């Protein structure tokens, strides 16, 4: 393009000069005319060359652009491209069926959610966007648990549930299992309706020799059994996204998330087990305790590998999964995810793991209910610089995922009457 333009401009300019030169009237009459006639050909050649040089210089502009360097240093975190795609947008104000969010930390005992909301405000948000019940998973135990129950559960019947946790500070006590069984029974008496196990089991909790306690450590077996006896689910989070176990460099798809959260980096395999190793231990306890119901949080911690999760669910009928903070992962593989949701429609629970807000819930409803394309997941861009696609689930499946599956699990509660309360 440049060379064609150049030739064209050059000829145009040279042509104009030529016609000017021959239009000078009566060369003999003036000094300039006489000189021109004398050096006719030489002047003409110089003019043509000069015109060519100007045309050339005007066409190729490789000079320095003042703000070029500023443009080159746009940081990844500032890059928010707006899709120019024209797509249908179906915002879902309220879900088709009332929702139970089984994975939340709102006003919990640990302060996982940095933002504390007035309890009545939380209920108002829930009412506005069709959320019937929220499970507060990190309720701890003892007095701290009691505070969550008094602040959130008791004043709003049916709107909140709370789970208890294990006290890992006692892990090296020879009676750890018995201590925890007693603690769980006491928590259930106070009102807890499940046990939550954070990812620190398998990645952080160490025995007295300093070794990481594997998820399937035999000392924990009586605890899982007790939960089965009480009829409370064990909501367990083991491992983390696959990319958290990879080196943090330009090839890591969770680069932005990991540079912001250095404690989530588990790529040093001298210090941490690999993800499949952790998940094998998790599967081991699912198989070993078939009378205990497990909620494998974050899509059994491997939504990047739904074939694995499918196989896990086929082998372990006592396991359900929930998708808290994994919407991005599922939303980027809508066809595989939809097949998965249809096949395991009785085994998937609605969970978010995000700070409660109307927009957050509506973003999830849009993802589950509509076939909208190429929109931002709730954690964009942190949990992935990609867009998601709606699953357009049938009503029957939606109702199960929104609430029926969770209701069925919580109906299994046998309470302390089965001997657990003694
Ligand atoms: Zn969580």
PDB file of N, CA and C and ligand atoms in Angstrom, residues 103 105 112 137 196 198 237 298 353, ligand 1:
ATOM      1  N   UNK A 103     -23.077 -22.490  50.154  1.00  0.00           N
ATOM      2  CA  UNK A 103     -21.670 -22.138  50.390  1.00  0.00           C
ATOM      3  C   UNK A 103     -21.525 -20.633  50.531  1.00  0.00           C
ATOM      4  N   UNK A 105     -20.125 -17.340  53.512  1.00  0.00           N
ATOM      5  CA  UNK A 105     -19.406 -17.036  54.766  1.00  0.00           C
ATOM      6  C   UNK A 105     -19.914 -15.741  55.384  1.00  0.00           C
ATOM      7  N   UNK A 112     -14.077 -14.635  57.394  1.00  0.00           N
ATOM      8  CA  UNK A 112     -13.560 -14.901  56.036  1.00  0.00           C
ATOM      9  C   UNK A 112     -14.020 -13.801  55.083  1.00  0.00           C
ATOM     10  N   UNK A 137     -20.900 -21.466  56.332  1.00  0.00           N
ATOM     11  CA  UNK A 137     -20.118 -22.693  56.555  1.00  0.00           C
ATOM     12  C   UNK A 137     -19.093 -22.575  57.679  1.00  0.00           C
ATOM     13  N   UNK A 196     -17.886 -28.284  58.354  1.00  0.00           N
ATOM     14  CA  UNK A 196     -17.111 -27.744  57.220  1.00  0.00           C
ATOM     15  C   UNK A 196     -15.639 -28.052  57.440  1.00  0.00           C
ATOM     16  N   UNK A 198     -12.029 -27.018  55.851  1.00  0.00           N
ATOM     17  CA  UNK A 198     -11.333 -26.119  54.927  1.00  0.00           C
ATOM     18  C   UNK A 198     -10.158 -26.834  54.257  1.00  0.00           C
ATOM     19  N   UNK A 237     -13.505 -29.115  51.440  1.00  0.00           N
ATOM     20  CA  UNK A 237     -12.731 -28.452  50.386  1.00  0.00           C
ATOM     21  C   UNK A 237     -11.304 -28.999  50.474  1.00  0.00           C
ATOM     22  N   UNK A 298     -16.613 -26.784  45.659  1.00  0.00           N
ATOM     23  CA  UNK A 298     -15.886 -26.311  44.464  1.00  0.00           C
ATOM     24  C   UNK A 298     -15.819 -27.405  43.387  1.00  0.00           C
ATOM     25  N   UNK A 353     -20.049 -18.838  47.483  1.00  0.00           N
ATOM     26  CA  UNK A 353     -18.762 -18.511  48.114  1.00  0.00           C
ATOM     27  C   UNK A 353     -18.369 -17.056  47.882  1.00  0.00           C
TER      28      UNK A 353
HETATM   29 ZN1  LIG B   1     -15.790 -20.891  50.909  1.00  0.00          ZN
END
